[in-house]
mmCIF file of C-alpha atoms in Angstrom:
data_model
loop_
_atom_site.group_PDB
_atom_site.id
_atom_site.type_symbol
_atom_site.label_atom_id
_atom_site.label_comp_id
_atom_site.label_asym_id
_atom_site.label_seq_id
_atom_site.Cartn_x
_atom_site.Cartn_y
_atom_site.Cartn_z
ATOM 1 C CA MET A 1 -0.908 16.482 -14.850
ATOM 2 C CA ARG A 2 -0.814 20.101 -13.628
ATOM 3 C CA GLU A 3 2.602 21.357 -12.644
ATOM 4 C CA GLY A 4 2.976 21.778 -8.944
ATOM 5 C CA ASN A 5 0.703 18.792 -8.292
ATOM 6 C CA SER A 6 3.709 16.267 -7.488
ATOM 7 C CA PHE A 7 4.941 15.359 -4.129
ATOM 8 C CA GLU A 8 8.032 13.553 -2.833
ATOM 9 C CA ILE A 9 8.759 10.422 -0.814
ATOM 10 C CA ALA A 10 12.306 9.942 0.257
ATOM 11 C CA GLY A 11 13.509 12.402 -2.308
ATOM 12 C CA ARG A 12 11.652 10.501 -5.244
ATOM 13 C CA THR A 13 9.050 12.760 -7.099
ATOM 14 C CA LEU A 14 5.596 11.217 -7.733
ATOM 15 C CA GLU A 15 3.286 12.971 -10.079
ATOM 16 C CA SER A 16 0.287 10.699 -9.058
ATOM 17 C CA ARG A 17 -1.166 10.964 -5.619
ATOM 18 C CA LEU A 18 -3.012 7.683 -5.974
ATOM 19 C CA ILE A 19 -1.106 4.538 -5.044
ATOM 20 C CA LEU A 20 -2.864 1.466 -6.251
ATOM 21 C CA GLY A 21 -3.035 -1.771 -4.209
ATOM 22 C CA THR A 22 -3.327 -4.817 -6.591
ATOM 23 C CA GLY A 23 -5.303 -7.101 -4.171
ATOM 24 C CA GLY A 24 -8.778 -8.194 -5.277
ATOM 25 C CA PHE A 25 -8.873 -7.677 -9.005
ATOM 26 C CA ARG A 26 -10.645 -10.508 -10.967
ATOM 27 C CA ASN A 27 -7.698 -10.964 -13.347
ATOM 28 C CA LEU A 28 -4.602 -9.236 -14.407
ATOM 29 C CA GLN A 29 -6.351 -7.671 -17.629
ATOM 30 C CA VAL A 30 -8.819 -5.844 -15.405
ATOM 31 C CA MET A 31 -6.102 -4.821 -13.116
ATOM 32 C CA ALA A 32 -4.028 -3.333 -15.859
ATOM 33 C CA GLU A 33 -7.027 -1.538 -17.256
ATOM 34 C CA ALA A 34 -7.694 0.021 -13.939
ATOM 35 C CA ALA A 35 -4.018 0.779 -13.180
ATOM 36 C CA ARG A 36 -3.927 2.927 -16.439
ATOM 37 C CA GLU A 37 -7.214 4.709 -15.590
ATOM 38 C CA SER A 38 -6.012 5.487 -12.157
ATOM 39 C CA GLY A 39 -2.749 7.232 -13.297
ATOM 40 C CA ALA A 40 -0.937 5.540 -10.429
ATOM 41 C CA GLU A 41 2.884 5.223 -10.644
ATOM 42 C CA LEU A 42 3.334 2.770 -7.626
ATOM 43 C CA ALA A 43 1.376 -0.504 -7.042
ATOM 44 C CA THR A 44 1.545 -2.678 -4.031
ATOM 45 C CA VAL A 45 2.296 -6.421 -4.375
ATOM 46 C CA ALA A 46 2.414 -9.235 -1.962
ATOM 47 C CA MET A 47 5.099 -11.941 -1.267
ATOM 48 C CA ARG A 48 3.624 -15.539 -1.619
ATOM 49 C CA ARG A 49 4.850 -19.043 -2.451
ATOM 50 C CA VAL A 50 5.530 -19.561 -6.055
ATOM 51 C CA ASP A 51 2.567 -21.287 -7.816
ATOM 52 C CA PRO A 52 3.721 -23.338 -10.753
ATOM 53 C CA SER A 53 0.218 -23.113 -12.271
ATOM 54 C CA ALA A 54 -0.181 -19.376 -12.084
ATOM 55 C CA ARG A 55 -0.368 -17.785 -15.402
ATOM 56 C CA GLY A 56 1.000 -14.481 -16.458
ATOM 57 C CA SER A 57 3.622 -12.353 -14.591
ATOM 58 C CA LEU A 58 2.069 -9.709 -12.257
ATOM 59 C CA VAL A 59 5.267 -7.635 -12.251
ATOM 60 C CA GLU A 60 5.405 -7.674 -16.197
ATOM 61 C CA VAL A 61 1.816 -6.558 -16.509
ATOM 62 C CA LEU A 62 2.361 -3.748 -13.949
ATOM 63 C CA GLU A 63 5.460 -2.580 -15.696
ATOM 64 C CA GLU A 64 3.729 -2.729 -19.174
ATOM 65 C CA ALA A 65 0.973 -0.502 -17.708
ATOM 66 C CA GLY A 66 3.661 2.008 -16.509
ATOM 67 C CA LEU A 67 3.713 1.178 -12.929
ATOM 68 C CA GLU A 68 6.513 0.294 -10.377
ATOM 69 C CA VAL A 69 6.079 -2.378 -7.779
ATOM 70 C CA LEU A 70 5.954 -1.477 -4.132
ATOM 71 C CA PRO A 71 6.260 -4.913 -2.141
ATOM 72 C CA ASN A 72 4.194 -5.096 1.109
ATOM 73 C CA THR A 73 4.446 -7.398 4.056
ATOM 74 C CA ALA A 74 0.785 -8.195 4.022
ATOM 75 C CA GLY A 75 0.019 -11.410 6.239
ATOM 76 C CA CYS A 76 2.783 -10.807 8.629
ATOM 77 C CA PHE A 77 1.869 -10.951 12.374
ATOM 78 C CA THR A 78 5.385 -10.360 13.928
ATOM 79 C CA ALA A 79 8.128 -7.803 13.468
ATOM 80 C CA ARG A 80 10.400 -10.903 12.530
ATOM 81 C CA GLU A 81 8.109 -12.217 9.876
ATOM 82 C CA ALA A 82 7.813 -8.621 8.383
ATOM 83 C CA VAL A 83 11.510 -7.867 8.358
ATOM 84 C CA THR A 84 12.215 -11.255 6.469
ATOM 85 C CA THR A 85 9.438 -10.746 4.021
ATOM 86 C CA ALA A 86 10.841 -7.232 3.270
ATOM 87 C CA LYS A 87 14.355 -8.636 2.771
ATOM 88 C CA LEU A 88 12.926 -11.331 0.395
ATOM 89 C CA ALA A 89 11.033 -8.624 -1.567
ATOM 90 C CA ARG A 90 14.161 -6.768 -1.759
ATOM 91 C CA GLU A 91 15.902 -9.792 -3.147
ATOM 92 C CA ALA A 92 13.139 -10.661 -5.571
ATOM 93 C CA LEU A 93 12.167 -7.222 -6.785
ATOM 94 C CA GLU A 94 15.327 -5.258 -6.507
ATOM 95 C CA THR A 95 13.740 -2.612 -4.456
ATOM 96 C CA ASP A 96 14.515 -1.222 -0.889
ATOM 97 C CA TRP A 97 11.102 0.366 -0.661
ATOM 98 C CA VAL A 98 8.538 -1.469 1.511
ATOM 99 C CA LYS A 99 4.996 -0.865 2.474
ATOM 100 C CA LEU A 100 5.346 -2.213 6.135
ATOM 101 C CA GLU A 101 2.218 -4.019 7.422
ATOM 102 C CA VAL A 102 2.363 -5.993 10.692
ATOM 103 C CA ILE A 103 -1.299 -7.047 11.475
ATOM 104 C CA GLY A 104 -2.295 -7.727 15.153
ATOM 105 C CA ASP A 105 -5.725 -9.428 14.496
ATOM 106 C CA ASP A 106 -7.244 -11.497 11.721
ATOM 107 C CA ARG A 107 -10.762 -10.180 12.064
ATOM 108 C CA THR A 108 -10.038 -6.404 11.947
ATOM 109 C CA LEU A 109 -6.620 -6.481 10.184
ATOM 110 C CA LEU A 110 -5.538 -3.589 12.453
ATOM 111 C CA PRO A 111 -1.811 -3.098 12.869
ATOM 112 C CA ASP A 112 -0.073 -4.256 15.919
ATOM 113 C CA PRO A 113 1.555 -1.079 17.047
ATOM 114 C CA ALA A 114 4.517 -2.678 19.084
ATOM 115 C CA GLU A 115 5.550 -4.984 16.378
ATOM 116 C CA LEU A 116 5.142 -2.386 13.700
ATOM 117 C CA LEU A 117 7.437 0.101 15.408
ATOM 118 C CA SER A 118 9.998 -2.579 16.207
ATOM 119 C CA ALA A 119 9.946 -3.847 12.547
ATOM 120 C CA ALA A 120 10.154 -0.151 11.097
ATOM 121 C CA GLU A 121 13.270 0.694 13.374
ATOM 122 C CA GLU A 122 15.032 -2.564 12.130
ATOM 123 C CA LEU A 123 14.326 -2.178 8.417
ATOM 124 C CA VAL A 124 15.163 1.667 8.529
ATOM 125 C CA GLY A 125 18.551 0.495 10.150
ATOM 126 C CA ASP A 126 19.057 -1.834 7.366
ATOM 127 C CA GLY A 127 18.657 0.861 4.705
ATOM 128 C CA PHE A 128 14.977 0.389 3.647
ATOM 129 C CA THR A 129 12.755 3.084 2.679
ATOM 130 C CA VAL A 130 9.847 2.184 4.904
ATOM 131 C CA LEU A 131 6.107 3.211 4.427
ATOM 132 C CA PRO A 132 4.271 1.843 7.427
ATOM 133 C CA TYR A 133 0.643 1.029 7.334
ATOM 134 C CA THR A 134 -0.403 2.444 10.750
ATOM 135 C CA ASN A 135 -3.277 2.939 13.103
ATOM 136 C CA ASP A 136 -4.873 6.354 12.936
ATOM 137 C CA ASP A 137 -2.900 7.189 16.132
ATOM 138 C CA PRO A 138 -0.977 10.615 16.076
ATOM 139 C CA ILE A 139 1.476 9.288 18.764
ATOM 140 C CA LEU A 140 2.253 6.195 16.987
ATOM 141 C CA ALA A 141 2.504 8.113 13.552
ATOM 142 C CA ARG A 142 5.038 10.492 15.213
ATOM 143 C CA ARG A 143 6.993 7.483 16.740
ATOM 144 C CA LEU A 144 7.089 5.961 13.254
ATOM 145 C CA GLU A 145 8.375 9.144 11.804
ATOM 146 C CA ASP A 146 10.994 9.470 14.536
ATOM 147 C CA ALA A 147 12.196 6.032 13.730
ATOM 148 C CA GLY A 148 13.073 7.279 10.276
ATOM 149 C CA CYS A 149 10.100 6.120 8.253
ATOM 150 C CA ALA A 150 9.773 7.935 4.673
ATOM 151 C CA ALA A 151 6.082 8.425 5.153
ATOM 152 C CA VAL A 152 3.150 7.514 7.531
ATOM 153 C CA MET A 153 0.194 5.606 6.148
ATOM 154 C CA PRO A 154 -2.775 5.844 8.630
ATOM 155 C CA LEU A 155 -5.817 3.816 8.118
ATOM 156 C CA GLY A 156 -9.168 5.487 7.428
ATOM 157 C CA SER A 157 -10.925 2.363 8.617
ATOM 158 C CA PRO A 158 -10.136 -1.365 8.448
ATOM 159 C CA ILE A 159 -8.771 -2.766 5.200
ATOM 160 C CA GLY A 160 -11.536 -3.574 2.832
ATOM 161 C CA SER A 161 -14.220 -2.211 5.103
ATOM 162 C CA GLY A 162 -15.245 0.563 2.699
ATOM 163 C CA MET A 163 -16.131 2.694 5.862
ATOM 164 C CA GLY A 164 -14.144 5.736 4.787
ATOM 165 C CA ILE A 165 -12.431 7.849 7.562
ATOM 166 C CA ASN A 166 -13.622 6.858 10.884
ATOM 167 C CA ASN A 167 -11.637 9.343 12.863
ATOM 168 C CA ALA A 168 -11.178 12.583 11.041
ATOM 169 C CA TYR A 169 -9.921 14.318 14.146
ATOM 170 C CA ASN A 170 -6.968 11.917 14.471
ATOM 171 C CA LEU A 171 -6.112 12.148 10.897
ATOM 172 C CA ARG A 172 -6.126 15.845 11.146
ATOM 173 C CA LEU A 173 -3.646 15.768 14.054
ATOM 174 C CA ILE A 174 -1.475 13.413 12.123
ATOM 175 C CA VAL A 175 -1.486 15.672 9.041
ATOM 176 C CA GLU A 176 -0.775 18.699 11.143
ATOM 177 C CA GLN A 177 2.366 17.308 12.842
ATOM 178 C CA ALA A 178 3.883 15.143 10.160
ATOM 179 C CA ARG A 179 7.086 16.281 8.498
ATOM 180 C CA VAL A 180 6.843 13.225 6.131
ATOM 181 C CA PRO A 181 4.129 12.596 3.575
ATOM 182 C CA VAL A 182 0.922 11.267 5.139
ATOM 183 C CA ILE A 183 -0.709 8.773 2.876
ATOM 184 C CA LEU A 184 -4.218 7.486 3.787
ATOM 185 C CA ASP A 185 -4.130 3.771 3.553
ATOM 186 C CA ALA A 186 -7.158 1.433 3.708
ATOM 187 C CA GLY A 187 -10.890 1.956 4.347
ATOM 188 C CA VAL A 188 -11.792 4.032 1.371
ATOM 189 C CA GLY A 189 -15.215 2.885 -0.064
ATOM 190 C CA THR A 190 -16.058 5.584 -2.740
ATOM 191 C CA ALA A 191 -14.703 8.609 -4.374
ATOM 192 C CA SER A 192 -16.008 10.985 -1.694
ATOM 193 C CA ASP A 193 -13.693 9.176 0.842
ATOM 194 C CA ALA A 194 -10.708 9.747 -1.128
ATOM 195 C CA ALA A 195 -11.597 13.404 -1.884
ATOM 196 C CA LEU A 196 -12.227 13.948 2.012
ATOM 197 C CA ALA A 197 -8.737 12.531 2.762
ATOM 198 C CA MET A 198 -7.105 14.939 0.464
ATOM 199 C CA GLU A 199 -9.171 17.773 1.778
ATOM 200 C CA ALA A 200 -8.014 16.880 5.150
ATOM 201 C CA GLY A 201 -4.365 17.405 3.965
ATOM 202 C CA CYS A 202 -3.165 13.817 3.138
ATOM 203 C CA ASP A 203 -0.465 13.947 0.468
ATOM 204 C CA ALA A 204 -1.765 10.830 -1.188
ATOM 205 C CA VAL A 205 -4.271 7.918 -0.899
ATOM 206 C CA LEU A 206 -3.566 4.203 -1.097
ATOM 207 C CA LEU A 207 -6.387 2.003 -2.081
ATOM 208 C CA ALA A 208 -7.214 -1.217 -3.748
ATOM 209 C CA SER A 209 -10.472 -2.752 -2.770
ATOM 210 C CA ALA A 210 -12.676 0.234 -3.521
ATOM 211 C CA ILE A 211 -11.395 -0.057 -7.122
ATOM 212 C CA SER A 212 -10.820 -3.824 -7.493
ATOM 213 C CA ARG A 213 -14.092 -4.918 -6.024
ATOM 214 C CA ALA A 214 -16.229 -2.170 -7.600
ATOM 215 C CA ALA A 215 -18.782 -3.465 -10.220
ATOM 216 C CA ASP A 216 -16.664 -1.652 -12.850
ATOM 217 C CA PRO A 217 -12.997 -1.279 -11.693
ATOM 218 C CA PRO A 218 -11.645 0.753 -14.506
ATOM 219 C CA ALA A 219 -14.417 3.368 -14.165
ATOM 220 C CA MET A 220 -13.870 3.480 -10.392
ATOM 221 C CA ALA A 221 -10.177 3.925 -10.810
ATOM 222 C CA ARG A 222 -11.047 6.957 -13.106
ATOM 223 C CA ALA A 223 -13.364 8.346 -10.486
ATOM 224 C CA MET A 224 -10.860 7.929 -7.734
ATOM 225 C CA ARG A 225 -8.115 9.645 -9.764
ATOM 226 C CA LYS A 226 -10.499 12.652 -10.250
ATOM 227 C CA ALA A 227 -11.576 12.739 -6.558
ATOM 228 C CA ILE A 228 -8.049 12.672 -5.323
ATOM 229 C CA GLU A 229 -6.962 15.567 -7.762
ATOM 230 C CA ALA A 230 -10.228 17.438 -6.756
ATOM 231 C CA GLY A 231 -9.678 16.989 -2.990
ATOM 232 C CA HIS A 232 -6.042 18.156 -3.280
ATOM 233 C CA GLU A 233 -6.986 21.095 -5.402
ATOM 234 C CA ALA A 234 -9.794 22.132 -2.850
ATOM 235 C CA ARG A 235 -7.144 21.816 0.075
ATOM 236 C CA LEU A 236 -4.945 24.086 -1.861
ATOM 237 C CA ALA A 237 -7.678 26.511 -2.758
ATOM 238 C CA GLY A 238 -8.849 26.989 0.787
ATOM 239 C CA ARG A 239 -12.314 26.172 1.702
ATOM 240 C CA ILE A 240 -14.831 28.543 3.476
ATOM 241 C CA PRO A 241 -15.441 28.198 7.156
ATOM 242 C CA ARG A 242 -18.436 26.198 8.288
ATOM 243 C CA ARG A 243 -21.097 28.539 9.780
ATOM 244 C CA LEU A 244 -24.277 27.768 11.824
ATOM 245 C CA TYR A 245 -26.423 30.112 9.770
ATOM 246 C CA ALA A 246 -26.743 31.366 6.409
ATOM 247 C CA GLN A 247 -24.554 34.141 4.869
ATOM 248 C CA ALA A 248 -26.398 35.882 1.991
ATOM 249 C CA SER A 249 -24.300 35.662 -1.286
ATOM 250 C CA SER A 250 -26.409 38.491 -2.941
ATOM 251 C CA PRO A 251 -25.870 42.091 -2.056
ATOM 252 C CA GLU A 252 -28.146 43.401 0.890
ATOM 253 C CA GLU A 253 -28.176 46.837 -0.334
ATOM 254 C CA GLY A 254 -30.673 48.088 -2.955
ATOM 255 C CA VAL A 255 -33.401 45.491 -2.283
ATOM 256 C CA ALA A 256 -36.681 46.749 -3.665
ATOM 257 C CA ASP A 257 -39.505 47.271 -1.271
ATOM 258 C CA LEU A 258 -42.271 44.921 -2.529
ATOM 259 C CA ALA A 259 -43.597 43.956 0.958
ATOM 260 C CA ASP A 260 -46.906 46.268 1.078
ATOM 261 C CA GLU A 261 -50.243 45.211 -0.191
ATOM 262 C CA PRO A 262 -51.126 46.873 -3.464
ATOM 263 C CA GLN A 263 -53.305 50.034 -3.259
ATOM 264 C CA ARG A 264 -56.869 49.678 -4.703
ATOM 265 C CA ALA A 265 -58.562 52.607 -6.339
ATOM 266 C CA MET B 1 18.470 -38.611 0.269
ATOM 267 C CA THR B 2 17.659 -35.239 1.731
ATOM 268 C CA VAL B 3 14.122 -34.743 3.051
ATOM 269 C CA VAL B 4 13.139 -31.088 3.149
ATOM 270 C CA THR B 5 9.881 -29.086 3.354
ATOM 271 C CA LEU B 6 9.591 -27.000 0.220
ATOM 272 C CA ASN B 7 6.881 -24.362 0.134
ATOM 273 C CA GLY B 8 4.965 -26.375 2.801
ATOM 274 C CA GLU B 9 5.193 -29.859 1.113
ATOM 275 C CA ARG B 10 7.590 -32.732 1.989
ATOM 276 C CA ARG B 11 10.005 -33.378 -0.857
ATOM 277 C CA GLU B 12 12.887 -35.740 -1.382
ATOM 278 C CA LEU B 13 16.017 -34.274 -2.805
ATOM 279 C CA ASP B 14 19.144 -35.673 -4.010
ATOM 280 C CA GLU B 15 22.194 -35.482 -1.673
ATOM 281 C CA ARG B 16 24.040 -32.275 -2.095
ATOM 282 C CA ALA B 17 20.907 -30.566 -3.702
ATOM 283 C CA THR B 18 21.380 -26.881 -3.684
ATOM 284 C CA VAL B 19 18.960 -23.941 -3.289
ATOM 285 C CA GLU B 20 18.922 -23.528 -7.126
ATOM 286 C CA THR B 21 17.607 -27.110 -7.359
ATOM 287 C CA ALA B 22 14.893 -26.256 -4.966
ATOM 288 C CA VAL B 23 13.914 -23.077 -6.892
ATOM 289 C CA ARG B 24 13.383 -25.096 -10.088
ATOM 290 C CA LEU B 25 11.473 -27.697 -8.145
ATOM 291 C CA ALA B 26 9.218 -25.237 -6.836
ATOM 292 C CA GLY B 27 8.160 -24.257 -10.360
ATOM 293 C CA ALA B 28 10.081 -20.971 -10.777
ATOM 294 C CA VAL B 29 11.221 -21.412 -14.293
ATOM 295 C CA ASP B 30 14.114 -18.763 -14.649
ATOM 296 C CA GLY B 31 14.223 -17.587 -10.934
ATOM 297 C CA ARG B 32 13.418 -13.965 -12.097
ATOM 298 C CA GLY B 33 11.324 -12.054 -9.422
ATOM 299 C CA VAL B 34 11.910 -14.917 -6.968
ATOM 300 C CA ALA B 35 13.408 -15.020 -3.441
ATOM 301 C CA VAL B 36 14.448 -17.819 -1.256
ATOM 302 C CA ALA B 37 14.351 -18.222 2.567
ATOM 303 C CA LEU B 38 16.155 -21.206 4.153
ATOM 304 C CA ASP B 39 14.965 -21.851 7.602
ATOM 305 C CA GLY B 40 13.655 -18.194 7.694
ATOM 306 C CA GLU B 41 16.803 -16.617 6.431
ATOM 307 C CA VAL B 42 17.132 -14.973 3.084
ATOM 308 C CA VAL B 43 19.569 -16.651 0.566
ATOM 309 C CA PRO B 44 20.841 -14.080 -1.862
ATOM 310 C CA ARG B 45 20.507 -15.134 -5.512
ATOM 311 C CA GLY B 46 24.279 -15.239 -6.108
ATOM 312 C CA GLU B 47 24.537 -17.989 -3.585
ATOM 313 C CA TRP B 48 21.746 -20.225 -4.738
ATOM 314 C CA SER B 49 23.967 -22.514 -6.612
ATOM 315 C CA THR B 50 26.542 -23.069 -3.859
ATOM 316 C CA THR B 51 24.104 -23.349 -1.008
ATOM 317 C CA GLU B 52 23.440 -26.947 -0.188
ATOM 318 C CA ILE B 53 20.117 -27.879 1.561
ATOM 319 C CA ARG B 54 20.487 -30.173 4.611
ATOM 320 C CA ASP B 55 18.110 -32.766 5.788
ATOM 321 C CA GLY B 56 15.007 -31.347 7.575
ATOM 322 C CA GLN B 57 15.550 -27.686 6.504
ATOM 323 C CA GLN B 58 12.620 -25.474 5.530
ATOM 324 C CA VAL B 59 12.701 -23.938 2.087
ATOM 325 C CA GLU B 60 10.443 -21.129 1.055
ATOM 326 C CA VAL B 61 10.361 -19.942 -2.803
ATOM 327 C CA LEU B 62 8.348 -16.708 -2.995
ATOM 328 C CA HIS B 63 7.406 -14.323 -5.749
ATOM 329 C CA ALA B 64 5.095 -11.199 -6.148
ATOM 330 C CA VAL B 65 1.367 -11.664 -6.304
ATOM 331 C CA GLN B 66 -1.470 -9.470 -6.296
ATOM 332 C CA GLY B 67 -2.086 -8.052 -2.872
ATOM 333 C CA GLY B 68 -2.593 -4.912 -0.647
ATOM 334 C CA ALA B 69 -5.139 -2.648 0.789
#
């Protein structure tokens, strides 16, 4: 990776700006292959009841592929459930980092802002490094940051919808005001969505379904890695302004006069 | 006899059964990567072998699975 491409969350340097969600992969082998291609260093996992018939350890497979686990609180609908789930994850996985999700609605899986903020405050107070999955609302993002969250993770569009970035204006406001990393979380459908997020100034992109449910997950993981790098570099390079009319790129001086009809003898 | 709900299922445990017993019963072989909630409160690993489960309690034995975004 090119030097100077890294970023920091809570004092920890990450070289990859792609964070991988592990939901939706057919099996652990495909997941491991995609994880390697993605270049990600962090991968989200969910906490669920032990299943005695389950084969293979997810955490071991991720560690072998060089990724660290980032537990989430997926499936929680109240602050209380999310806080307990985060504490269980800390106990099971020995990390005080948590991707905080508090969902308000089964159909849209949109975050419940009141429960989210309340859970974030409690977990920060308990020493967690909190990365909240939030609505694309600049005010809520600021409240989460003020509560001590280590990053804000606005959605582009609902989880698994593949609709990309629905409110580019709000995302721009969130990026402009944030003093913590902004990670676009959810909604990415294809590589251009991830590139757009990075061009908008996001520090990283978290995605799962766009890779795990693609026809060829490892190939899509590679595409996402390139798109995120390209989007980030384009942001740094500084794009040209949008204009209504053309601006010639060849010199306007010294153009030959070829307009007249040829003279006949 | 102690009747509890272990990961959503009704189970009968011996008197004085501990959280450690429940973890084994839930199918977590060595307890690595596992966490336990007793009536919604986390029981730290160090207290598994000394925490007895009372009649009617709810035990959740969790581990990491694929998930996220």
